[in-house]
Structures are given as C-alpha cells and as structure tokens.
C-alpha cells in the first residue's frame, strides 16, 4: 500500500515546513536544558510563543488558541513533519495537549483567558494531577476529596506520578466531590495553583537515575481552592477527564511510530540474530503506520473506534519497548554509554537523551501512560472483539 495525500494537504505540509525553516532558533541559542516536563527555559518559551502566534502550536485549535482550524489529516501531517525532524511540539506536553485542550472544551471564557491561553503561550506551565497511590489504571477509584465550604473547595489527599509538578505553576486535579455517588459520577476537576497554601510537591527520580527527575508526589492538606476554579459541571469531572485522555490518545500512536523510526535509524544490527529482530521491528513499524493511517481516515469521516485506538497504543508502545531491549542486547556493554546518544539534543521529542539503556528504561513508561497495556487489552477484547467482561 502506498500512502499519499492530495495537493491541499501537501501544501499545508509545505507551509509548515517553510515556517520551521524560517523560525527554528539556532542550536547555539538553546543551550539551557529541559529538566522536567513543566520546566521551560527562556528559549523554549520564546519558541512556543512563536508557534502560537503563527498558528502552528496546535493547528487543530481556533486561531485565538494558537491554531488554524486544521482537520485531522492536516494535524497528522503536522506531527509527521515534527517527527521527521525530531522536533518537540512543546516541552510542556501535558499542559498544551491535555490541560489547555480540556479548558478549551469544558472551561469558561474566564478560565480560558486565565489559564488556557497563558499555558499555550508558555507564560505558565501546568501539571496533570490524576493518578493516586490507589488509583492508577482504575482512575475512578481516586480518593482525594474536595468539600465545598462557602465560596471555596477544601482539598485533602495525595497524587503521585505527577509529571513536572515541582516546576508547574498550576495543576489540573481530579477530586472526589460526592463520596456517596457511584465512583464515576462523584468526581470533579479543579485548577489548583501550585503555590496554594496546603499544597506540597515532592519530586523523585525515576529508574533512569537522579538526573532524570520529572515525577512528583503531591499532597493536599486543607488546601482552599476558589469555586471558580471548577472546570466543567460539579460532579461532572469524569467526562472532563475522559475527554482529556481521549485527546491525548488521538494521535498518540504516531509518536510511537516516529520513535520506532528513530530507533531503527540509530540501531545497526551486528549478528544474524540481531538482524532478524531488526526485521521484525521494521515490519511492526510498517504495520503500525498502516493501521494508524486507517484510523486517521476513519476519524476524518467522523468515526470513533476506541478498540482501534487501543490496538495502536498497545502495538506502538510495546514495539518501542521491544526495539529498545533488542538494541541494548545487541550493543552489549557499549549500550550503557553509547556516545551517539550522550550529547544533548535540545529539539529531540523526548527532550531527554542517553544510552540505549536509558532509552530502554524509559520505554516502560509508554506501556503505562495513557492507559496501561493491560487496560488496552481489556478495551480491545470488549469493544473490538465483543468479548464479555472477565
């Protein structure tokens, strides 16, 4: 199968490519490193603002939100072009891709003015407070409470795995506001500034070491949040959360396809066994792109298929993990300190670089974030194959 696009779509791609050629800052001006997914050095803030001002930050948005009302196929080639150049769309991905999108979809005009536009313009950064120690894949089991007290909510509880919270200016937090309702129906969404009294952020390193600190545990002790910070209806946070994660997953598979392509380009098999593994992963990448193209075509027709999206997420994340492991095994001891990857690459999509060992360790996050592989298999079984719940 040969995939191609019509002249209008290719003209869109060419316009974006010309913008990148004309405006991408030179590498010597981007020396300060990205240290978390909510930390933006001045150069990264300027670049994101330039993207916003020219309508290239989120092309599917309206112009007032940094876009140009692009359709799903145009958004596809936008991300494809970023992937080809190994460029990050933003270094605060949860802020731009999930939180601002949620505010645009569910927030009031005042909330959009106060938070969505500043996040998109890189004036502030945001973190996503969803997971808890006892509520990860089963997000509806969350226990962080928000009790109405006059014009405020009083929040108590804990979040964990909160990426970038220690650098974020504001958090989008799911809380339980009706403990007596069914667990999916008693949840609300709040915007909570991180300097609110009673909010404590504790960053901790990942398996990749002390220099890779993005995760946080966040504690709320009698934190008072104005009622005007409620996003969407009271007790209607599950719909807001589902919309947020749905946006995250729409083109998530493409990031895995681009990562696979990068790994394929960077890995040079040595033995016959290595080459066999390499060939299987090349085929996985072709399969992922073909299935993804079918999903894009369906989305352009207005069709929604959660099962298909789950297949793409499962295949992409597990293939990225497989190629990381295979490349590390092929490299042997050299894979721990491969000089090809020790230099800092400021525009790299992952914004963290390292050895094959580092890449392999980070690949495990892909099978968890956006819905674990186990959850994806359940969705595929029930919604794609029509099997009963186990």
Short mmCIF file of N, CA, C and O in Angstrom, two decimals, residues 185-310:
data_model
loop_
_atom_site.label_atom_id
_atom_site.label_comp_id
_atom_site.label_asym_id
_atom_site.label_seq_id
_atom_site.Cartn_x
_atom_site.Cartn_y
_atom_site.Cartn_z
N UNK A 185 -19.31 9.02 39.02
CA UNK A 185 -20.21 10.16 38.98
C UNK A 185 -19.97 11.18 40.08
O UNK A 185 -20.64 12.22 40.10
N UNK A 186 -19.05 10.93 40.98
CA UNK A 186 -18.82 11.85 42.09
C UNK A 186 -17.51 12.60 41.99
O UNK A 186 -16.97 13.06 42.99
N UNK A 187 -16.97 12.74 40.77
CA UNK A 187 -15.65 13.33 40.54
C UNK A 187 -15.80 14.70 39.89
O UNK A 187 -16.68 14.91 39.04
N UNK A 188 -14.95 15.64 40.29
CA UNK A 188 -14.91 16.97 39.68
C UNK A 188 -13.47 17.32 39.32
O UNK A 188 -12.53 16.69 39.80
N UNK A 189 -13.32 18.33 38.47
CA UNK A 189 -11.99 18.78 38.04
C UNK A 189 -11.75 20.20 38.53
O UNK A 189 -12.61 21.07 38.38
N UNK A 190 -10.58 20.43 39.14
CA UNK A 190 -10.22 21.73 39.67
C UNK A 190 -8.88 22.18 39.11
O UNK A 190 -7.97 21.37 38.94
N UNK A 191 -8.76 23.46 38.84
CA UNK A 191 -7.47 24.07 38.56
C UNK A 191 -6.92 24.60 39.88
O UNK A 191 -7.57 25.44 40.54
N UNK A 192 -5.73 24.12 40.28
CA UNK A 192 -5.16 24.49 41.57
C UNK A 192 -3.77 25.08 41.36
O UNK A 192 -2.85 24.37 40.92
N UNK A 193 -3.57 26.37 41.63
CA UNK A 193 -2.23 26.94 41.57
C UNK A 193 -1.31 26.20 42.54
O UNK A 193 -1.69 25.86 43.66
N UNK A 194 -0.09 25.93 42.11
CA UNK A 194 0.81 25.12 42.93
C UNK A 194 1.35 25.87 44.14
O UNK A 194 1.92 25.24 45.04
N UNK A 195 1.18 27.20 44.18
CA UNK A 195 1.61 27.94 45.37
C UNK A 195 0.48 28.11 46.38
O UNK A 195 0.62 28.85 47.36
N UNK A 196 -0.62 27.38 46.20
CA UNK A 196 -1.73 27.42 47.15
C UNK A 196 -1.27 26.86 48.49
O UNK A 196 -0.67 25.79 48.55
N UNK A 197 -1.52 27.58 49.61
CA UNK A 197 -1.18 27.03 50.93
C UNK A 197 -1.83 25.66 51.13
O UNK A 197 -3.00 25.46 50.80
N UNK A 198 -1.05 24.72 51.64
CA UNK A 198 -1.54 23.36 51.85
C UNK A 198 -1.18 22.41 50.73
O UNK A 198 -1.45 21.21 50.82
N UNK A 199 -0.52 22.92 49.66
CA UNK A 199 -0.08 22.06 48.56
C UNK A 199 1.43 21.85 48.68
O UNK A 199 2.20 22.81 48.73
N UNK A 200 1.84 20.59 48.77
CA UNK A 200 3.26 20.24 48.89
C UNK A 200 3.65 19.32 47.74
O UNK A 200 2.98 18.31 47.50
N UNK A 201 4.72 19.65 47.03
CA UNK A 201 5.20 18.86 45.90
C UNK A 201 6.54 18.23 46.26
O UNK A 201 7.44 18.94 46.70
N UNK A 202 6.68 16.95 46.05
CA UNK A 202 7.92 16.24 46.35
C UNK A 202 8.39 15.48 45.13
O UNK A 202 7.90 14.38 44.82
N UNK A 203 9.35 16.02 44.39
CA UNK A 203 9.85 15.31 43.19
C UNK A 203 10.70 14.11 43.59
O UNK A 203 11.32 14.09 44.65
N UNK A 204 10.71 13.10 42.73
CA UNK A 204 11.56 11.93 42.98
C UNK A 204 12.07 11.39 41.65
O UNK A 204 11.41 11.52 40.62
N UNK A 205 13.29 10.81 41.65
CA UNK A 205 13.89 10.33 40.39
C UNK A 205 13.23 9.05 39.90
O UNK A 205 12.61 8.31 40.67
N UNK A 206 13.40 8.79 38.61
CA UNK A 206 12.91 7.55 38.01
C UNK A 206 14.03 6.52 38.02
O UNK A 206 15.12 6.75 38.56
N UNK A 207 13.78 5.38 37.40
CA UNK A 207 14.79 4.33 37.30
C UNK A 207 16.00 4.79 36.51
O UNK A 207 17.06 4.16 36.58
N UNK A 208 15.86 5.86 35.73
CA UNK A 208 16.98 6.34 34.92
C UNK A 208 17.99 7.14 35.72
O UNK A 208 19.00 7.60 35.16
N UNK A 209 17.73 7.36 37.01
CA UNK A 209 18.74 7.99 37.84
C UNK A 209 18.35 9.35 38.37
O UNK A 209 17.30 9.90 38.06
N UNK A 210 19.24 9.90 39.20
CA UNK A 210 18.95 11.15 39.89
C UNK A 210 18.89 12.35 38.96
O UNK A 210 18.36 13.40 39.32
N UNK A 211 19.44 12.24 37.76
CA UNK A 211 19.40 13.34 36.82
C UNK A 211 18.11 13.37 36.00
O UNK A 211 17.91 14.28 35.19
N UNK A 212 17.28 12.35 36.18
CA UNK A 212 16.00 12.28 35.45
C UNK A 212 14.88 12.43 36.47
O UNK A 212 14.34 11.45 36.97
N UNK A 213 14.54 13.66 36.83
CA UNK A 213 13.54 13.92 37.87
C UNK A 213 12.37 14.66 37.23
O UNK A 213 12.45 15.85 36.96
N UNK A 214 11.31 13.93 36.99
CA UNK A 214 10.09 14.52 36.46
C UNK A 214 8.89 14.20 37.33
O UNK A 214 8.00 15.02 37.53
N UNK A 215 8.87 12.98 37.89
CA UNK A 215 7.74 12.56 38.70
C UNK A 215 7.69 13.29 40.04
O UNK A 215 8.72 13.69 40.59
N UNK A 216 6.47 13.42 40.56
CA UNK A 216 6.25 14.02 41.88
C UNK A 216 5.15 13.27 42.61
O UNK A 216 4.26 12.68 41.99
N UNK A 217 5.22 13.30 43.93
CA UNK A 217 4.04 13.04 44.74
C UNK A 217 3.59 14.40 45.27
O UNK A 217 4.42 15.24 45.63
N UNK A 218 2.29 14.61 45.26
CA UNK A 218 1.73 15.91 45.65
C UNK A 218 0.72 15.68 46.76
O UNK A 218 -0.16 14.82 46.64
N UNK A 219 0.86 16.45 47.83
CA UNK A 219 -0.02 16.33 48.98
C UNK A 219 -0.89 17.59 49.12
O UNK A 219 -0.40 18.71 48.94
N UNK A 220 -2.15 17.38 49.45
CA UNK A 220 -3.10 18.46 49.70
C UNK A 220 -3.60 18.34 51.14
O UNK A 220 -4.19 17.32 51.50
N UNK A 221 -3.32 19.36 51.93
CA UNK A 221 -3.77 19.38 53.32
C UNK A 221 -4.55 20.67 53.55
O UNK A 221 -3.98 21.76 53.63
N UNK A 222 -5.88 20.54 53.58
CA UNK A 222 -6.78 21.69 53.79
C UNK A 222 -6.45 22.83 52.82
O UNK A 222 -6.43 24.01 53.19
N UNK A 223 -6.17 22.48 51.57
CA UNK A 223 -5.88 23.49 50.55
C UNK A 223 -7.20 24.11 50.07
O UNK A 223 -8.10 23.39 49.62
N UNK A 224 -7.32 25.41 50.19
CA UNK A 224 -8.55 26.11 49.81
C UNK A 224 -8.44 26.60 48.36
O UNK A 224 -7.50 27.30 48.00
N UNK A 225 -9.42 26.18 47.56
CA UNK A 225 -9.43 26.49 46.13
C UNK A 225 -10.75 27.18 45.80
O UNK A 225 -11.83 26.66 46.11
N UNK A 226 -10.71 28.36 45.19
CA UNK A 226 -11.95 29.07 44.86
C UNK A 226 -12.89 28.22 43.99
O UNK A 226 -12.43 27.47 43.11
N UNK A 227 -14.18 28.34 44.21
CA UNK A 227 -15.15 27.56 43.44
C UNK A 227 -15.11 27.91 41.96
O UNK A 227 -15.48 27.10 41.11
N UNK A 228 -14.63 29.11 41.63
CA UNK A 228 -14.48 29.50 40.23
C UNK A 228 -13.43 28.70 39.49
O UNK A 228 -13.32 28.82 38.26
N UNK A 229 -12.64 27.90 40.20
CA UNK A 229 -11.62 27.05 39.57
C UNK A 229 -12.17 25.70 39.14
O UNK A 229 -11.42 24.86 38.63
N UNK A 230 -13.46 25.47 39.35
CA UNK A 230 -14.09 24.23 38.92
C UNK A 230 -14.22 24.22 37.40
O UNK A 230 -14.78 25.13 36.81
N UNK A 231 -13.68 23.18 36.77
CA UNK A 231 -13.73 23.05 35.31
C UNK A 231 -14.86 22.08 34.96
O UNK A 231 -14.83 20.93 35.37
N UNK A 232 -15.82 22.56 34.19
CA UNK A 232 -16.97 21.74 33.87
C UNK A 232 -17.95 21.70 35.03
O UNK A 232 -17.77 22.39 36.04
N UNK A 233 -18.99 20.88 34.94
CA UNK A 233 -20.01 20.85 35.99
C UNK A 233 -19.52 20.15 37.27
O UNK A 233 -18.63 19.29 37.22
N UNK A 234 -20.11 20.54 38.39
CA UNK A 234 -19.84 19.84 39.65
C UNK A 234 -20.24 18.38 39.50
O UNK A 234 -21.32 18.07 38.98
N UNK A 235 -19.39 17.47 39.96
CA UNK A 235 -19.57 16.02 39.86
C UNK A 235 -19.50 15.53 38.41
O UNK A 235 -19.81 14.38 38.15
N UNK A 236 -19.09 16.41 37.48
CA UNK A 236 -19.01 16.00 36.08
C UNK A 236 -17.59 15.85 35.59
O UNK A 236 -17.34 15.91 34.38
N UNK A 237 -16.66 15.62 36.52
CA UNK A 237 -15.25 15.55 36.15
C UNK A 237 -14.86 14.33 35.35
O UNK A 237 -13.84 14.36 34.64
N UNK A 238 -15.65 13.25 35.44
CA UNK A 238 -15.28 12.05 34.69
C UNK A 238 -15.36 12.32 33.19
O UNK A 238 -14.50 11.87 32.43
N UNK A 239 -16.39 13.05 32.77
CA UNK A 239 -16.50 13.40 31.36
C UNK A 239 -15.34 14.29 30.94
O UNK A 239 -14.79 14.13 29.84
N UNK A 240 -14.97 15.23 31.80
CA UNK A 240 -13.84 16.11 31.51
C UNK A 240 -12.56 15.28 31.38
O UNK A 240 -11.78 15.47 30.45
N UNK A 241 -12.36 14.36 32.34
CA UNK A 241 -11.15 13.52 32.31
C UNK A 241 -11.13 12.62 31.08
O UNK A 241 -10.09 12.45 30.44
N UNK A 242 -12.27 12.05 30.74
CA UNK A 242 -12.33 11.15 29.58
C UNK A 242 -12.03 11.92 28.31
O UNK A 242 -11.31 11.44 27.43
N UNK A 243 -12.54 13.15 28.22
CA UNK A 243 -12.23 13.99 27.07
C UNK A 243 -10.76 14.33 27.01
O UNK A 243 -10.15 14.34 25.93
N UNK A 244 -10.15 14.59 28.18
CA UNK A 244 -8.73 14.91 28.23
C UNK A 244 -7.88 13.75 27.74
O UNK A 244 -6.98 13.92 26.90
N UNK A 245 -8.15 12.56 28.25
CA UNK A 245 -7.36 11.40 27.86
C UNK A 245 -7.65 11.01 26.42
O UNK A 245 -6.77 10.52 25.71
N UNK A 246 -8.90 11.23 25.97
CA UNK A 246 -9.23 10.95 24.58
C UNK A 246 -8.41 11.80 23.63
O UNK A 246 -7.91 11.33 22.61
N UNK A 247 -8.23 13.07 23.99
CA UNK A 247 -7.41 13.95 23.16
C UNK A 247 -5.97 13.46 23.15
O UNK A 247 -5.31 13.44 22.12
N UNK A 248 -5.49 13.02 24.33
CA UNK A 248 -4.11 12.54 24.41
C UNK A 248 -3.89 11.35 23.50
O UNK A 248 -2.82 11.19 22.90
N UNK A 249 -4.91 10.48 23.34
CA UNK A 249 -4.72 9.24 22.61
C UNK A 249 -4.97 9.36 21.11
O UNK A 249 -4.66 8.44 20.36
N UNK A 250 -5.55 10.47 20.66
CA UNK A 250 -5.98 10.59 19.28
C UNK A 250 -4.85 10.29 18.31
O UNK A 250 -5.00 9.50 17.37
N UNK A 251 -3.69 10.92 18.49
CA UNK A 251 -2.55 10.72 17.60
C UNK A 251 -1.35 10.16 18.36
O UNK A 251 -0.22 10.29 17.89
N UNK A 252 -1.61 9.55 19.53
CA UNK A 252 -0.50 9.05 20.34
C UNK A 252 0.31 8.00 19.59
O UNK A 252 1.53 7.93 19.71
N UNK A 253 -0.38 7.19 18.77
CA UNK A 253 0.32 6.12 18.06
C UNK A 253 1.41 6.68 17.16
O UNK A 253 2.43 6.03 16.95
N UNK A 254 1.20 7.89 16.62
CA UNK A 254 2.19 8.44 15.70
C UNK A 254 3.51 8.72 16.41
O UNK A 254 4.58 8.57 15.83
N UNK A 255 3.43 9.12 17.68
CA UNK A 255 4.67 9.35 18.42
C UNK A 255 5.45 8.06 18.58
O UNK A 255 6.69 8.06 18.54
N UNK A 256 4.74 6.93 18.75
CA UNK A 256 5.44 5.64 18.83
C UNK A 256 6.03 5.28 17.47
O UNK A 256 7.14 4.73 17.39
N UNK A 257 5.30 5.56 16.39
CA UNK A 257 5.82 5.26 15.06
C UNK A 257 7.09 6.06 14.78
O UNK A 257 8.06 5.52 14.23
N UNK A 258 7.08 7.33 15.18
CA UNK A 258 8.28 8.15 14.96
C UNK A 258 9.43 7.69 15.84
O UNK A 258 10.59 7.70 15.42
N UNK A 259 9.11 7.29 17.05
CA UNK A 259 10.17 6.79 17.93
C UNK A 259 10.75 5.50 17.38
O UNK A 259 11.97 5.30 17.39
N UNK A 260 9.88 4.61 16.91
CA UNK A 260 10.37 3.38 16.28
C UNK A 260 11.28 3.70 15.10
O UNK A 260 12.34 3.08 14.92
N UNK A 261 10.87 4.67 14.29
CA UNK A 261 11.68 5.04 13.14
C UNK A 261 13.05 5.55 13.57
O UNK A 261 14.08 5.20 12.97
N UNK A 262 13.07 6.36 14.62
CA UNK A 262 14.35 6.86 15.14
C UNK A 262 15.22 5.71 15.62
O UNK A 262 16.42 5.65 15.31
N UNK A 263 14.63 4.79 16.35
CA UNK A 263 15.41 3.66 16.87
C UNK A 263 15.94 2.81 15.73
O UNK A 263 17.08 2.32 15.77
N UNK A 264 15.10 2.59 14.71
CA UNK A 264 15.52 1.80 13.56
C UNK A 264 16.71 2.46 12.86
O UNK A 264 17.67 1.81 12.45
N UNK A 265 16.64 3.79 12.72
CA UNK A 265 17.74 4.52 12.08
C UNK A 265 19.02 4.49 12.91
O UNK A 265 20.12 4.46 12.37
N UNK A 266 18.86 4.50 14.24
CA UNK A 266 20.02 4.59 15.12
C UNK A 266 20.66 3.23 15.42
O UNK A 266 21.83 3.17 15.81
N UNK A 267 19.89 2.16 15.28
CA UNK A 267 20.39 0.83 15.63
C UNK A 267 20.99 0.16 14.40
O UNK A 267 20.35 0.08 13.36
N UNK A 268 22.19 -0.30 14.55
CA UNK A 268 22.86 -1.03 13.48
C UNK A 268 23.11 -2.46 13.94
O UNK A 268 24.03 -2.72 14.73
N UNK A 269 22.25 -3.41 13.49
CA UNK A 269 22.41 -4.81 13.93
C UNK A 269 23.77 -5.38 13.59
O UNK A 269 24.38 -5.01 12.58
N UNK A 270 24.23 -6.30 14.42
CA UNK A 270 25.56 -6.88 14.26
C UNK A 270 25.48 -8.32 13.77
O UNK A 270 26.01 -8.68 12.73
N UNK A 271 24.79 -9.17 14.52
CA UNK A 271 24.73 -10.60 14.18
C UNK A 271 23.48 -10.91 13.36
O UNK A 271 22.58 -10.09 13.22
N UNK A 272 23.44 -12.15 12.86
CA UNK A 272 22.26 -12.59 12.11
C UNK A 272 21.02 -12.57 12.99
O UNK A 272 19.93 -12.21 12.55
N UNK A 273 21.17 -12.95 14.26
CA UNK A 273 20.05 -12.93 15.19
C UNK A 273 19.56 -11.49 15.40
O UNK A 273 18.36 -11.22 15.44
N UNK A 274 20.50 -10.56 15.49
CA UNK A 274 20.14 -9.16 15.62
C UNK A 274 19.35 -8.68 14.41
O UNK A 274 18.36 -7.97 14.53
N UNK A 275 19.82 -9.09 13.24
CA UNK A 275 19.15 -8.65 12.02
C UNK A 275 17.73 -9.20 11.92
O UNK A 275 16.83 -8.56 11.39
N UNK A 276 17.53 -10.40 12.45
CA UNK A 276 16.19 -10.99 12.46
C UNK A 276 15.26 -10.16 13.35
O UNK A 276 14.12 -9.86 12.97
N UNK A 277 15.74 -9.82 14.53
CA UNK A 277 14.94 -8.97 15.43
C UNK A 277 14.66 -7.61 14.80
O UNK A 277 13.56 -7.08 14.89
N UNK A 278 15.68 -7.08 14.16
CA UNK A 278 15.56 -5.78 13.50
C UNK A 278 14.48 -5.83 12.42
O UNK A 278 13.63 -4.93 12.32
N UNK A 279 14.47 -6.89 11.62
CA UNK A 279 13.50 -7.01 10.54
C UNK A 279 12.08 -7.09 11.08
O UNK A 279 11.14 -6.48 10.53
N UNK A 280 11.88 -7.83 12.17
CA UNK A 280 10.55 -7.93 12.76
C UNK A 280 10.06 -6.57 13.23
O UNK A 280 8.88 -6.23 13.07
N UNK A 281 10.95 -5.78 13.79
CA UNK A 281 10.56 -4.47 14.30
C UNK A 281 10.31 -3.47 13.18
O UNK A 281 9.46 -2.60 13.30
N UNK A 282 11.05 -3.62 12.07
CA UNK A 282 10.75 -2.80 10.89
C UNK A 282 9.34 -3.11 10.40
O UNK A 282 8.56 -2.20 10.05
N UNK A 283 8.98 -4.39 10.38
CA UNK A 283 7.63 -4.77 9.95
C UNK A 283 6.58 -4.26 10.93
O UNK A 283 5.50 -3.82 10.51
N UNK A 284 6.89 -4.29 12.23
CA UNK A 284 5.96 -3.73 13.21
C UNK A 284 5.71 -2.25 12.94
O UNK A 284 4.58 -1.76 13.06
N UNK A 285 6.77 -1.55 12.57
CA UNK A 285 6.63 -0.12 12.31
C UNK A 285 5.75 0.13 11.07
O UNK A 285 4.89 1.02 11.08
N UNK A 286 5.95 -0.67 10.03
CA UNK A 286 5.10 -0.54 8.85
C UNK A 286 3.64 -0.85 9.19
O UNK A 286 2.71 -0.15 8.75
N UNK A 287 3.43 -1.90 9.98
CA UNK A 287 2.06 -2.27 10.37
C UNK A 287 1.41 -1.16 11.18
O UNK A 287 0.23 -0.84 10.98
N UNK A 288 2.18 -0.58 12.10
CA UNK A 288 1.65 0.50 12.94
C UNK A 288 1.23 1.68 12.08
O UNK A 288 0.16 2.26 12.27
N UNK A 289 2.06 2.04 11.12
CA UNK A 289 1.73 3.19 10.26
C UNK A 289 0.52 2.91 9.38
O UNK A 289 -0.33 3.79 9.17
N UNK A 290 0.39 1.69 8.87
CA UNK A 290 -0.76 1.36 8.04
C UNK A 290 -2.05 1.36 8.86
O UNK A 290 -3.07 1.91 8.43
N UNK A 291 -2.00 0.74 10.04
CA UNK A 291 -3.18 0.74 10.90
C UNK A 291 -3.53 2.16 11.34
O UNK A 291 -4.71 2.53 11.42
N UNK A 292 -2.50 2.94 11.63
CA UNK A 292 -2.73 4.32 12.03
C UNK A 292 -3.34 5.14 10.92
O UNK A 292 -4.23 5.98 11.16
N UNK A 293 -2.91 4.92 9.70
CA UNK A 293 -3.48 5.64 8.57
C UNK A 293 -4.95 5.29 8.38
O UNK A 293 -5.78 6.15 8.05
N UNK A 294 -5.30 4.02 8.61
CA UNK A 294 -6.70 3.64 8.56
C UNK A 294 -7.50 4.37 9.64
O UNK A 294 -8.63 4.82 9.39
N UNK A 295 -6.91 4.50 10.83
CA UNK A 295 -7.59 5.18 11.93
C UNK A 295 -7.78 6.66 11.61
O UNK A 295 -8.83 7.25 11.92
N UNK A 296 -6.77 7.28 11.00
CA UNK A 296 -6.88 8.69 10.61
C UNK A 296 -7.98 8.88 9.58
O UNK A 296 -8.79 9.81 9.65
N UNK A 297 -8.03 7.97 8.60
CA UNK A 297 -9.07 8.06 7.58
C UNK A 297 -10.46 7.92 8.20
O UNK A 297 -11.40 8.64 7.84
N UNK A 298 -10.59 7.00 9.17
CA UNK A 298 -11.87 6.82 9.85
C UNK A 298 -12.26 8.06 10.65
O UNK A 298 -13.41 8.50 10.64
N UNK A 299 -11.26 8.63 11.35
CA UNK A 299 -11.52 9.83 12.14
C UNK A 299 -11.94 10.99 11.24
O UNK A 299 -12.80 11.80 11.59
N UNK A 300 -11.34 11.08 10.05
CA UNK A 300 -11.70 12.14 9.10
C UNK A 300 -13.14 11.99 8.63
O UNK A 300 -13.79 12.98 8.27
N UNK A 301 -13.66 10.75 8.66
CA UNK A 301 -15.06 10.51 8.30
C UNK A 301 -16.00 10.68 9.49
O UNK A 301 -17.21 10.48 9.38
N UNK A 302 -15.43 11.03 10.65
CA UNK A 302 -16.26 11.22 11.84
C UNK A 302 -16.51 9.96 12.63
O UNK A 302 -17.35 9.95 13.54
N UNK A 303 -15.79 8.89 12.32
CA UNK A 303 -15.99 7.62 13.02
C UNK A 303 -15.10 7.57 14.27
O UNK A 303 -13.96 8.02 14.25
N UNK A 304 -15.64 7.02 15.35
CA UNK A 304 -14.91 6.86 16.60
C UNK A 304 -14.80 5.38 16.90
O UNK A 304 -15.80 4.66 16.89
N UNK A 305 -13.59 4.92 17.15
CA UNK A 305 -13.37 3.49 17.38
C UNK A 305 -12.33 3.33 18.49
O UNK A 305 -11.13 3.35 18.24
N UNK A 306 -12.80 3.18 19.75
CA UNK A 306 -11.88 3.04 20.88
C UNK A 306 -11.04 1.78 20.77
O UNK A 306 -9.89 1.75 21.19
N UNK A 307 -11.62 0.72 20.20
CA UNK A 307 -10.87 -0.53 20.06
C UNK A 307 -9.68 -0.36 19.14
O UNK A 307 -8.58 -0.82 19.43
N UNK A 308 -9.88 0.34 18.02
CA UNK A 308 -8.79 0.56 17.07
C UNK A 308 -7.70 1.41 17.70
O UNK A 308 -6.50 1.14 17.54
N UNK A 309 -8.10 2.45 18.45
CA UNK A 309 -7.12 3.30 19.12
C UNK A 309 -6.31 2.50 20.12
O UNK A 309 -5.09 2.69 20.24
N UNK A 310 -6.96 1.59 20.83
CA UNK A 310 -6.25 0.77 21.81
C UNK A 310 -5.27 -0.19 21.14
O UNK A 310 -4.18 -0.43 21.66
#
